[in-house]
PDB file of C-alpha atoms in Angstrom:
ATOM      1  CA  UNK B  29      33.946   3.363  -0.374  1.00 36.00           C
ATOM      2  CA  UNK B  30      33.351   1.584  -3.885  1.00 36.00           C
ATOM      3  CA  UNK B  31      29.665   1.057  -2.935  1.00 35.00           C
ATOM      4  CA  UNK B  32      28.862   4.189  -1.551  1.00 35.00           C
ATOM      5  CA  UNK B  33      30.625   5.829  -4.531  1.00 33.00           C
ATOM      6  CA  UNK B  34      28.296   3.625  -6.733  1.00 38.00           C
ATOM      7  CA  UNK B  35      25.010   3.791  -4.932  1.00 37.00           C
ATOM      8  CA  UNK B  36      25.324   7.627  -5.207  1.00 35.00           C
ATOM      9  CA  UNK B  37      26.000   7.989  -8.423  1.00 38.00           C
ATOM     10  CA  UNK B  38      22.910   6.287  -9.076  1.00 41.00           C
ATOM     11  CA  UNK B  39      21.299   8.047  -6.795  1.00 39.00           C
ATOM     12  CA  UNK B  40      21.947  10.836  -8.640  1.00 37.00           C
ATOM     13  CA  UNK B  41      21.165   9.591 -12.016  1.00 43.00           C
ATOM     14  CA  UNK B  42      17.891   8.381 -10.597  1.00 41.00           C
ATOM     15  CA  UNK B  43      16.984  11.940  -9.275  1.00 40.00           C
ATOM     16  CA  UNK B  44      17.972  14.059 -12.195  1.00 40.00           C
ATOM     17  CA  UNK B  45      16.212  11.643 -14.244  1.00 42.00           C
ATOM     18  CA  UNK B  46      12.921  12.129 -12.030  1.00 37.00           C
ATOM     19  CA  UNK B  47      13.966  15.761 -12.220  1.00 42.00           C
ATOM     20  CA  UNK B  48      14.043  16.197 -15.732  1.00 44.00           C
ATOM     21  CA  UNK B  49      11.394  14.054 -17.064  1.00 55.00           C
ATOM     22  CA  UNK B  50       9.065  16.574 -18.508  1.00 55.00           C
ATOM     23  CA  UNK B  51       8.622  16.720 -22.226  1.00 59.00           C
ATOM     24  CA  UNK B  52       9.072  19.919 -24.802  1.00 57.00           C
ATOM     25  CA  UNK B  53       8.601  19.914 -28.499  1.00 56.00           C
ATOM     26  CA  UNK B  54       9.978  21.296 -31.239  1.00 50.00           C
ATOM     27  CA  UNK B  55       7.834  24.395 -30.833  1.00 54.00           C
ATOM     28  CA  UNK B  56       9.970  25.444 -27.302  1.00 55.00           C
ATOM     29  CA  UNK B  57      13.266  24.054 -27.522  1.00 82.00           C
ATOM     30  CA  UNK B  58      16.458  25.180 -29.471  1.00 89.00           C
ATOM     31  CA  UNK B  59      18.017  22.499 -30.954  1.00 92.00           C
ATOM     32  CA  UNK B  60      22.288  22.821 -31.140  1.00 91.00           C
ATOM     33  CA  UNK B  61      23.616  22.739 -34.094  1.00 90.00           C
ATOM     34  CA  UNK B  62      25.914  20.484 -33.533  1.00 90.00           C
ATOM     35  CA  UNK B  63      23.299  18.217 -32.590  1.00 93.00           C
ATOM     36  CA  UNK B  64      21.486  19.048 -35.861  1.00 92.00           C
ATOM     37  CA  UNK B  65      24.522  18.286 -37.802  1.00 93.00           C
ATOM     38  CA  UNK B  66      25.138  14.745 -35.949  1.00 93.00           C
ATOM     39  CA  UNK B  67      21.739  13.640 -36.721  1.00 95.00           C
ATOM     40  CA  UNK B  68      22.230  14.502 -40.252  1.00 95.00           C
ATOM     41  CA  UNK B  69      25.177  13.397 -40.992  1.00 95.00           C
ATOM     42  CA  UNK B  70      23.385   9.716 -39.254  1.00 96.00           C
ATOM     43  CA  UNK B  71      20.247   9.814 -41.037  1.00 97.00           C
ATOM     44  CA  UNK B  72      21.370  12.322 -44.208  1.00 97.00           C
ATOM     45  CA  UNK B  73      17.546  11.070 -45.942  1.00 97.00           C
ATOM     46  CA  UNK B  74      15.319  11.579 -42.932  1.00 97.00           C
ATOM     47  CA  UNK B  75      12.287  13.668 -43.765  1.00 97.00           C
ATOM     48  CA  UNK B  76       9.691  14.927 -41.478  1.00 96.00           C
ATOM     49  CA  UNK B  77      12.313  15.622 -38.774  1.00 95.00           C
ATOM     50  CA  UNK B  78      10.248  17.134 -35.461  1.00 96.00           C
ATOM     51  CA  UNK B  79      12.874  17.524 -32.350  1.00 96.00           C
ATOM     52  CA  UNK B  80      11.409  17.329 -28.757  1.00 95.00           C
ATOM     53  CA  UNK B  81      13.067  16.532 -25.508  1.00 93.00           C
ATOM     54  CA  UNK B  82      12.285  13.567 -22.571  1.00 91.00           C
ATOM     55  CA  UNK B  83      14.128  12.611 -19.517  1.00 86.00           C
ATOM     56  CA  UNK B  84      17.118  15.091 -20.703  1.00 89.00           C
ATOM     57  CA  UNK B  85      17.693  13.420 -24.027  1.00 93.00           C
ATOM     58  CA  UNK B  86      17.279  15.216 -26.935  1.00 96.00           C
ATOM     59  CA  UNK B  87      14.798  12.851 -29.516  1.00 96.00           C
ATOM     60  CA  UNK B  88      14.252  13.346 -33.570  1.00 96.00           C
ATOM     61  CA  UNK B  89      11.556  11.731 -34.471  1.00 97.00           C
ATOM     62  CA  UNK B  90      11.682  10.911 -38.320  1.00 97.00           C
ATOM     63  CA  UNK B  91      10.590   9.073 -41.374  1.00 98.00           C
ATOM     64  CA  UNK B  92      13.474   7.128 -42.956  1.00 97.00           C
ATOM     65  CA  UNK B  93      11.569   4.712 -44.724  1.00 96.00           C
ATOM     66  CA  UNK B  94       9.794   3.586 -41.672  1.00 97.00           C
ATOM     67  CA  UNK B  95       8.941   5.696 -38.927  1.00 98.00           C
ATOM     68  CA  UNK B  96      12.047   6.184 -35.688  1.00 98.00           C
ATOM     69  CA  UNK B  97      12.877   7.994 -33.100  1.00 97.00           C
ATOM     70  CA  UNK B  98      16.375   8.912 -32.386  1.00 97.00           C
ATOM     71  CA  UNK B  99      17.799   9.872 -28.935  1.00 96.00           C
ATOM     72  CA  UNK B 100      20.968  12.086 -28.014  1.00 95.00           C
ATOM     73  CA  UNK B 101      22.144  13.502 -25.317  1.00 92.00           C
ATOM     74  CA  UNK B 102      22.686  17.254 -24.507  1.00 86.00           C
ATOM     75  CA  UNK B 103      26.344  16.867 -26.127  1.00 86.00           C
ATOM     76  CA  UNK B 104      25.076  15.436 -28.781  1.00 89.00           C
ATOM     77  CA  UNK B 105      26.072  11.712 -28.721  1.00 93.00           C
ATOM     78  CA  UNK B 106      24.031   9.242 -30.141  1.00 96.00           C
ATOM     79  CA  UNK B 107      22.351   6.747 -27.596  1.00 95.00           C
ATOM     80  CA  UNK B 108      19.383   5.677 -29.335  1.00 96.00           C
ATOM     81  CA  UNK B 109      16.997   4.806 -32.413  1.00 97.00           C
ATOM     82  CA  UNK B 110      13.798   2.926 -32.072  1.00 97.00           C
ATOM     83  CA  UNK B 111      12.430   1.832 -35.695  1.00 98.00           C
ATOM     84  CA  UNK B 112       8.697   1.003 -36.270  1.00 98.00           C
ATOM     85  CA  UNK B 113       9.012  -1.776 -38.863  1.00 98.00           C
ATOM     86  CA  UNK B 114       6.047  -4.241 -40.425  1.00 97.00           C
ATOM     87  CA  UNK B 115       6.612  -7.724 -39.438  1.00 97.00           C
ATOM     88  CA  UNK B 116       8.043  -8.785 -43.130  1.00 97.00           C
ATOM     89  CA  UNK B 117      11.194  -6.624 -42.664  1.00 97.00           C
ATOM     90  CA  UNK B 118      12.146  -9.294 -40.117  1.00 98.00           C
ATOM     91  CA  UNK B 119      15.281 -10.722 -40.166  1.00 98.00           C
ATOM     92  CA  UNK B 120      14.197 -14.625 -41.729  1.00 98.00           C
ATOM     93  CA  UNK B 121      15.436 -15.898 -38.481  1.00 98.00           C
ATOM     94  CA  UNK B 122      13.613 -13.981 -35.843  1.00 98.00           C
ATOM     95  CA  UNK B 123      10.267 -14.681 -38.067  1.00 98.00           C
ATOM     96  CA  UNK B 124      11.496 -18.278 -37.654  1.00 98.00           C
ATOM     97  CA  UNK B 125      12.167 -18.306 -34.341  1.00 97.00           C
ATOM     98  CA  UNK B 126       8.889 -16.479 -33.529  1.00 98.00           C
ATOM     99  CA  UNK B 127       6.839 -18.672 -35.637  1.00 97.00           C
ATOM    100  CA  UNK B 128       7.911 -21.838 -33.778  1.00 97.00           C
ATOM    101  CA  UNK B 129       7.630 -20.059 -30.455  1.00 96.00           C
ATOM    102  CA  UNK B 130       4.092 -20.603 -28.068  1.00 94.00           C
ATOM    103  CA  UNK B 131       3.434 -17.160 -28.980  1.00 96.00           C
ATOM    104  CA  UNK B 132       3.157 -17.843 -32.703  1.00 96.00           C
ATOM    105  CA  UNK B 133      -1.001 -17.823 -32.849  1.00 96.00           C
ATOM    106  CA  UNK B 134      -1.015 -14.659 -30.705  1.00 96.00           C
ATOM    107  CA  UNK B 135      -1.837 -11.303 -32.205  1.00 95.00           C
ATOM    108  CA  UNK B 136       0.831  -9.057 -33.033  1.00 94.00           C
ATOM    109  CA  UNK B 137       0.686  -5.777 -32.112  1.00 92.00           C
ATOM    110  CA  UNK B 138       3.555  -4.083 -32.566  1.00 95.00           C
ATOM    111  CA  UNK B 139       7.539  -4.313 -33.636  1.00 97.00           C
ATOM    112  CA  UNK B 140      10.161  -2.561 -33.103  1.00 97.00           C
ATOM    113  CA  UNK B 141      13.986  -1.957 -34.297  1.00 98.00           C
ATOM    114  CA  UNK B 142      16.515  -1.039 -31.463  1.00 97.00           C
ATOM    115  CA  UNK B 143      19.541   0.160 -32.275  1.00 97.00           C
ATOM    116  CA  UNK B 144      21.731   1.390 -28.890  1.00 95.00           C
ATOM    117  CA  UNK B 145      25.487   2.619 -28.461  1.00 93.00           C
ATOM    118  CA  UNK B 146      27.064  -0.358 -26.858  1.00 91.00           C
ATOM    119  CA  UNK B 147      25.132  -3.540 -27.780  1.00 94.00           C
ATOM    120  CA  UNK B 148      23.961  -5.383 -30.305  1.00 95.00           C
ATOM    121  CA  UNK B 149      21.034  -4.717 -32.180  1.00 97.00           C
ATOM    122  CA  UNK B 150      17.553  -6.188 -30.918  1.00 97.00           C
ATOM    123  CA  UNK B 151      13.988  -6.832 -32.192  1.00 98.00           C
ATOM    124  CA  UNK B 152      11.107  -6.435 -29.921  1.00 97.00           C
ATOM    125  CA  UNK B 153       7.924  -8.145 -30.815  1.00 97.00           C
ATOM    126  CA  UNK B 154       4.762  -6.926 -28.706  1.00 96.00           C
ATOM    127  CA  UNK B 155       2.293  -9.750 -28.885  1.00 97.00           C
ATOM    128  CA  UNK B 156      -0.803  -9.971 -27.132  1.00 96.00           C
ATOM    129  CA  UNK B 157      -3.801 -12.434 -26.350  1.00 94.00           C
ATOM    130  CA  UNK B 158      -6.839 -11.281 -24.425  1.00 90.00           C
ATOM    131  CA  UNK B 159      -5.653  -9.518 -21.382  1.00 88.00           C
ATOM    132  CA  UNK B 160      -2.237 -10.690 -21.887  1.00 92.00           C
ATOM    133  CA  UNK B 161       0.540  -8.205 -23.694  1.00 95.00           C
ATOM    134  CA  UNK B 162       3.949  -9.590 -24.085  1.00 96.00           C
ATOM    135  CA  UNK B 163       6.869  -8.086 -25.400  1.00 96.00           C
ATOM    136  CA  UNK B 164       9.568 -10.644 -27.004  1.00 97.00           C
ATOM    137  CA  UNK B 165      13.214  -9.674 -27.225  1.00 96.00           C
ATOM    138  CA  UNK B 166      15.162 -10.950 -30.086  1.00 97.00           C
ATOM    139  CA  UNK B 167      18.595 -11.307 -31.151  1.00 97.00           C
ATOM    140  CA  UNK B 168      18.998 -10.700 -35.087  1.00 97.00           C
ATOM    141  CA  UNK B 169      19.911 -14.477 -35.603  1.00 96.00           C
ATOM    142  CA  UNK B 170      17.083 -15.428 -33.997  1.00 96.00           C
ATOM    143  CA  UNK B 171      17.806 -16.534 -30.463  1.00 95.00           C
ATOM    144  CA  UNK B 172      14.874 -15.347 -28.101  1.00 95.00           C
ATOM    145  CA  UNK B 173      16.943 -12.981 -25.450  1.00 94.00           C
ATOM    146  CA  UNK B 174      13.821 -12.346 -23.013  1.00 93.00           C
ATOM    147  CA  UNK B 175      10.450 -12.010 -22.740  1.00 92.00           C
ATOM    148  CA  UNK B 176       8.391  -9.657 -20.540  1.00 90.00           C
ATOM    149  CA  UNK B 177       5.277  -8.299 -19.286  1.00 88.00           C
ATOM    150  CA  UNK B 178       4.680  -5.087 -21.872  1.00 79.00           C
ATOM    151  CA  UNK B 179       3.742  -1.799 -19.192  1.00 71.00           C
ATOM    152  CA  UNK B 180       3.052   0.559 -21.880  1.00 64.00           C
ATOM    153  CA  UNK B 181       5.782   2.491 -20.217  1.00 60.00           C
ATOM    154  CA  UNK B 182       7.409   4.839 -22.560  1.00 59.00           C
ATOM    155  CA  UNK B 183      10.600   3.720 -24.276  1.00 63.00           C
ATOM    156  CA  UNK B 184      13.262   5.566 -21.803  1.00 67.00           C
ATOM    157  CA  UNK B 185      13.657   1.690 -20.296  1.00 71.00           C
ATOM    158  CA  UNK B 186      15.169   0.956 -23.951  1.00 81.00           C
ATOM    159  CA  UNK B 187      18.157   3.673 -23.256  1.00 82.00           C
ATOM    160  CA  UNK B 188      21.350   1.621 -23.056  1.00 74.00           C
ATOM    161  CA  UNK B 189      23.050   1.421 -19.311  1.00 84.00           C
ATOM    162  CA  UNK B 190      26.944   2.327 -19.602  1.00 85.00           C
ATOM    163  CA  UNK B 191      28.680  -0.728 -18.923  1.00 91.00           C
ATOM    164  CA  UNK B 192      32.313   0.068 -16.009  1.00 94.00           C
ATOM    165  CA  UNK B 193      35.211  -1.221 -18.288  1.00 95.00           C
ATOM    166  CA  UNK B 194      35.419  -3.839 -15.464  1.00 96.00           C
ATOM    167  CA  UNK B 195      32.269  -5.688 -16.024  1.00 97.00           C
ATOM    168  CA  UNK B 196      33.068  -5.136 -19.964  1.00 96.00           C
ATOM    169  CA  UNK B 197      35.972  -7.168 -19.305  1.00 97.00           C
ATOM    170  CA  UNK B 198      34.702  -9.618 -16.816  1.00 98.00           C
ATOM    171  CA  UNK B 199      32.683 -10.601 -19.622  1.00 98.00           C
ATOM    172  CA  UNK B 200      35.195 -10.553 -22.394  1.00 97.00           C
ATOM    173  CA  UNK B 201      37.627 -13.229 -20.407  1.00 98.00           C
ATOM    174  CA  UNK B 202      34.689 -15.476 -19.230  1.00 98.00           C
ATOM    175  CA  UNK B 203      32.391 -15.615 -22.216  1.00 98.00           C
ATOM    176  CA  UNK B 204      35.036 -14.888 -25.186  1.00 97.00           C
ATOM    177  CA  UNK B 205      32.726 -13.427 -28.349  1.00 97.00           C
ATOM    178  CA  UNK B 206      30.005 -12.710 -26.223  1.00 97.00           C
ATOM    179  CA  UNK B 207      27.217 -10.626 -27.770  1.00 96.00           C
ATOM    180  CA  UNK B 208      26.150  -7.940 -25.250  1.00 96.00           C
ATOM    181  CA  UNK B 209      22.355  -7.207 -26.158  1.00 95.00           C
ATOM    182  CA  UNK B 210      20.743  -5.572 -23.087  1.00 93.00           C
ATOM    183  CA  UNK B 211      22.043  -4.153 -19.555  1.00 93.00           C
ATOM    184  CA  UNK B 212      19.637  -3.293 -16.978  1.00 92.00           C
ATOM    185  CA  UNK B 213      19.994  -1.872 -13.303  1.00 93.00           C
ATOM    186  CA  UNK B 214      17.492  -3.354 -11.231  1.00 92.00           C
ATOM    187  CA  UNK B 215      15.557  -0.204  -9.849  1.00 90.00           C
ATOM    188  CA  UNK B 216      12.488  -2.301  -7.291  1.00 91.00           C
ATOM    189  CA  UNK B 217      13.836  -1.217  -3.814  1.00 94.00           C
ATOM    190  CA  UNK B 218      11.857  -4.281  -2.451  1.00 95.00           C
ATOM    191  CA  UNK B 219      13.873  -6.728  -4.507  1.00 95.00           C
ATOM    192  CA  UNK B 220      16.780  -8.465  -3.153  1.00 95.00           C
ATOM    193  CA  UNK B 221      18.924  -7.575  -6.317  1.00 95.00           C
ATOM    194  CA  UNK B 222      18.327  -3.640  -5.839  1.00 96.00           C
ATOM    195  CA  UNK B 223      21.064  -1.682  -7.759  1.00 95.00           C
ATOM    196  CA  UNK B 224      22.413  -4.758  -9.670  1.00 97.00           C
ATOM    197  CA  UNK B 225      23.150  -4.980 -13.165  1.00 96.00           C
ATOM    198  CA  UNK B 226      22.259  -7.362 -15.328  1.00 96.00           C
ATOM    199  CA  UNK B 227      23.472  -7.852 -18.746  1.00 97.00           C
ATOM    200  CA  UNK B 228      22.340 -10.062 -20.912  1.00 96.00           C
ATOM    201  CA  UNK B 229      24.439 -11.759 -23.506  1.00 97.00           C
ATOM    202  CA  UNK B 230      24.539 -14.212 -25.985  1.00 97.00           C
ATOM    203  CA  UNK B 231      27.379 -16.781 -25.771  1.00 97.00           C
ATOM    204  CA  UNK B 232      28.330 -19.764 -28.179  1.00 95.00           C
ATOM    205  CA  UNK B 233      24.110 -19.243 -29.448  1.00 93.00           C
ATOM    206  CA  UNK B 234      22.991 -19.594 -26.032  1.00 96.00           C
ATOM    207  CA  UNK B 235      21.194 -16.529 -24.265  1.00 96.00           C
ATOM    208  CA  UNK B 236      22.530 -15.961 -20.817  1.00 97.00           C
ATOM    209  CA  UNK B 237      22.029 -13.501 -18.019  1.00 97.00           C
ATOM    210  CA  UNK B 238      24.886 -12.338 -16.381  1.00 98.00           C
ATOM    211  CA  UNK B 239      24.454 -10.460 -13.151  1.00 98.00           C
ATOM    212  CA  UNK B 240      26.695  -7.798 -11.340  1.00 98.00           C
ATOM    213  CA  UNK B 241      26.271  -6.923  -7.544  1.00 97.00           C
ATOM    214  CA  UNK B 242      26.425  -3.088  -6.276  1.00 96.00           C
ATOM    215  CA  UNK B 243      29.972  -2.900  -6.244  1.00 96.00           C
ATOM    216  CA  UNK B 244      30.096  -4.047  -9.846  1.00 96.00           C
ATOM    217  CA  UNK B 245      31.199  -7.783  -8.728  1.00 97.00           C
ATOM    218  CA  UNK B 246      30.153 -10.799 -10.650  1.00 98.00           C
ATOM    219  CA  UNK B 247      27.173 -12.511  -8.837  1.00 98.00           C
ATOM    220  CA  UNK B 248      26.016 -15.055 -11.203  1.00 98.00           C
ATOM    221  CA  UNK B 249      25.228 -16.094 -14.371  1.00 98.00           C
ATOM    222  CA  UNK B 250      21.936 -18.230 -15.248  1.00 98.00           C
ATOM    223  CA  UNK B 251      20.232 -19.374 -18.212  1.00 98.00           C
ATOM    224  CA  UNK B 252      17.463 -21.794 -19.531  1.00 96.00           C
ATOM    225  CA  UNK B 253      18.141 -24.956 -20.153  1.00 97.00           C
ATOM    226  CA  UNK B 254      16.072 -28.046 -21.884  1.00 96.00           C
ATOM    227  CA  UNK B 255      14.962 -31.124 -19.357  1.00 97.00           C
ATOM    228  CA  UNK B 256      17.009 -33.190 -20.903  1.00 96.00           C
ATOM    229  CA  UNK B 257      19.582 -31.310 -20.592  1.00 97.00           C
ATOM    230  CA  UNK B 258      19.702 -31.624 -17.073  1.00 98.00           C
ATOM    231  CA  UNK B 259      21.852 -34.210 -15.494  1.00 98.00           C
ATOM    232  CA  UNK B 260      20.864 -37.039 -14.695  1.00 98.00           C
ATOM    233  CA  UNK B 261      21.413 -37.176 -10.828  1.00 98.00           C
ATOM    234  CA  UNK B 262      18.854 -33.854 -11.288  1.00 98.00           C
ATOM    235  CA  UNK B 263      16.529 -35.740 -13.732  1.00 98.00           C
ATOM    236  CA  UNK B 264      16.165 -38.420 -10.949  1.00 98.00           C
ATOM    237  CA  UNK B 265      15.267 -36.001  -8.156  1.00 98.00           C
ATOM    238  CA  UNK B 266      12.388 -34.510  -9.769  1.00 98.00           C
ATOM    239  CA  UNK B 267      11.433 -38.103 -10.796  1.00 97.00           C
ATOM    240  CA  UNK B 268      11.420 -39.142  -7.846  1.00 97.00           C
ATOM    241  CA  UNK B 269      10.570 -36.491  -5.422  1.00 97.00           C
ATOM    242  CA  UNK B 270       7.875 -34.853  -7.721  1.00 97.00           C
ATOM    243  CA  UNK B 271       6.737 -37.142  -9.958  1.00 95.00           C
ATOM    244  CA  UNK B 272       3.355 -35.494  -9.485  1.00 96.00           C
ATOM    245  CA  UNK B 273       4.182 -32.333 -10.544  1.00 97.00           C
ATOM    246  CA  UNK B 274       4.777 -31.614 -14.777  1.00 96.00           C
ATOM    247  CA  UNK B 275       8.015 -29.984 -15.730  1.00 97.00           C
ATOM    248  CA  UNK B 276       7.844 -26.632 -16.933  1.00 96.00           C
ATOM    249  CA  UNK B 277      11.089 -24.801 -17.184  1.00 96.00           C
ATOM    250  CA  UNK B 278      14.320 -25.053 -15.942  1.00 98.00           C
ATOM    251  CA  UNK B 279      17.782 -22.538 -15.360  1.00 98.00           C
ATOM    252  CA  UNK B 280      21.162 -23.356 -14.661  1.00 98.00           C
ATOM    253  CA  UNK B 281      22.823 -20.985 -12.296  1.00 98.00           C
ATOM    254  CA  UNK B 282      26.691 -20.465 -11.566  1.00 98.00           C
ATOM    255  CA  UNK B 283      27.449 -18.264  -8.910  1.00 98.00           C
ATOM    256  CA  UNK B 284      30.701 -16.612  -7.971  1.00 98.00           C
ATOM    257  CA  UNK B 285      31.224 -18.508  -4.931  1.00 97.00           C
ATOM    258  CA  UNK B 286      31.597 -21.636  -7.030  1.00 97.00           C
ATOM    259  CA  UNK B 287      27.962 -23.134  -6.700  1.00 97.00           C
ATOM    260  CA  UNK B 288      26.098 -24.220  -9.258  1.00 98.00           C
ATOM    261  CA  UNK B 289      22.982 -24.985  -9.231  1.00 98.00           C
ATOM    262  CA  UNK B 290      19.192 -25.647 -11.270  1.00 98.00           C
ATOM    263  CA  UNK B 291      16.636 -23.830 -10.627  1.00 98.00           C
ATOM    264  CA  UNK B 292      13.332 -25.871 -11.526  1.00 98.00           C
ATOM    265  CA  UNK B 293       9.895 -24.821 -12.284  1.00 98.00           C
ATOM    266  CA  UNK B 294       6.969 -27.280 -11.885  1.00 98.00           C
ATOM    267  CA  UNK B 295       2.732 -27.704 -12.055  1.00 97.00           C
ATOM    268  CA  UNK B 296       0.760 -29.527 -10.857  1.00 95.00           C
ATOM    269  CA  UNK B 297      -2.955 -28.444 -10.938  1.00 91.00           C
ATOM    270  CA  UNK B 298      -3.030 -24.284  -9.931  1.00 89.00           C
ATOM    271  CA  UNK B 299       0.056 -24.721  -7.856  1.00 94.00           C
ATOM    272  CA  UNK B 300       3.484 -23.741  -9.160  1.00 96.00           C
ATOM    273  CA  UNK B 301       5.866 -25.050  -7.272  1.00 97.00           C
ATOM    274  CA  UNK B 302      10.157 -23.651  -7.593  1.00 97.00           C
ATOM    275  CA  UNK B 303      12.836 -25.837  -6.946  1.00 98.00           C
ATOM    276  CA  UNK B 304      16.825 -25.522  -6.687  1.00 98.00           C
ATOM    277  CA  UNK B 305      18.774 -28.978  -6.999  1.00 98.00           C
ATOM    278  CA  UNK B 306      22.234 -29.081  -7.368  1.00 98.00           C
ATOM    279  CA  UNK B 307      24.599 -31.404  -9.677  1.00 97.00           C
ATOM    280  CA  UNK B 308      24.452 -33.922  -7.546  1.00 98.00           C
ATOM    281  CA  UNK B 309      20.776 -34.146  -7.130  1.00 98.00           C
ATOM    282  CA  UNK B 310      20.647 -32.360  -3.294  1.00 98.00           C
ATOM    283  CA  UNK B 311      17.759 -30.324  -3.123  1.00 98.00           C
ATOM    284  CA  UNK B 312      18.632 -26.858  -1.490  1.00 97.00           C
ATOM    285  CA  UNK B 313      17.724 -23.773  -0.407  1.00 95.00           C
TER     286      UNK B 313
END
């Protein structure tokens, strides 16, 4: 009963979402005044205030020293505000962090300020190189949370998922002053991890996605880990097994069932080849 409850309510979310997707501007819409008020008493210096609506969120878009964007909902709770900021009003950290990163000689094209009811604070850095546009996720001490493929989708995928108070608290107990900084529901049908939700956190510095089933049970947690921080019964598996392959990147996975596990990437030529070897060495499936 738990899952079907679940899947339909995001059923549902999914449909009125497709449902109401269509934009208005300020030209056709009434905005509440309570919603006018909120907003003001949030931004009381924005100028240039022009309301519209997307997806069935209410958005001010502003100038407040930089240009934003600020998203509501219909009862006028704050969700949202997306900041277009110049690269030098950077936290010193994320600059640092970004200038040491492989994508420090790319171009940048963009960055962004997101500021979301219910996690922490991120900065998104759209880079690109050729054909190649990346968007970097970072943490405001400097710790890189993700980075992805940029779609040019528009920035509904920033809205914050609700968290149940169960996986709030999952969290809490196993990763005490964990940093929540970005929950998504996986929404590919074809993907094994349909409906799942993954959070990602930031615990004792280290980036870590955490990753909840359709029922809202743990499923695992994983995150990136340096080759020599591997242990050593690992180490000697890929020495020996691949020695013909270079290293390229490697996650540590803990699973609810107890296993744990790494998940290795390596090269060798044009092939890519993905391995999973446990603590003992054991390649496995």
């Amino acid at each position: 009963m738990k899952l079907k409850i679940y899947t339909l309510l995001l059923a549902l979310c999914v449909t009125w979402s497709l449902q109401s997707c269509d934009n208005d501007d300020d030209n056709s819409i009434a905005v509440p005044t309570e919603l006018q008020n909120a907003f003001a008493s949030k931004y009381p210096n924005a100028a240039n205030v022009k309301w519209e609506t997307k997806c069935g969120y209410y958005v001010a878009d502003f100038y407040d020293g930089y240009e934003a964007s600020a998203w509501f909902t219909q009862d006028g709770k704050w969700q949202m505000t997306e900041t277009d900021i110049p690269y030098n009003a950077l936290p010193q950290a994320v600059k640092t962090s970004f200038e040491k990163s492989e994508y420090a000689s790319w171009k940048q094209d963009d960055v962004d300020k997101l500021e979301r009811t219910g996690v922490e604070t991120i900065f998104v850095i759209e880079v690109e190189n050729q054909n190649q546009e990346i968007d970097l996720y970072y943490s405001a001490d400097g710790t890189l949370i993700k980075s992805i493929v940029d779609t040019d989708d528009d920035n509904t995928g920033h809205l914050p998922v609700q968290l149940t108070e169960a996986m709030r608290n999952f969290i809490n107990e196993k990763y005490p002053n964990a940093k929540i900084m970005e929950i998504d529901v996986e929404d590919d049908r074809n993907d094994w991890d349909f409906g799942y939700t993954e959070v990602d956190i930031i615990h004792n510095g280290i980036s870590k996605d955490v990753l909840f089933d359709q029922t809202g049970d743990w499923h695992s947690t994983s995150w990136e880990v340096r080759q020599n921080e591997l242990p050593e019964a690992v180490k000697n598996t890929i020495n020996n097994q691949y020695r013909e392959y270079r290293f390229d990147e490697a996650k540590r996975i803990e699973k609810a069932d107890g296993t744990i596990y790494y998940r290795i990437e390596l090269e060798k030529m044009n092939v890519d080849l993905e391995v999973n070897i446990n603590e003992d060495g054991i390649v496995i499936p």
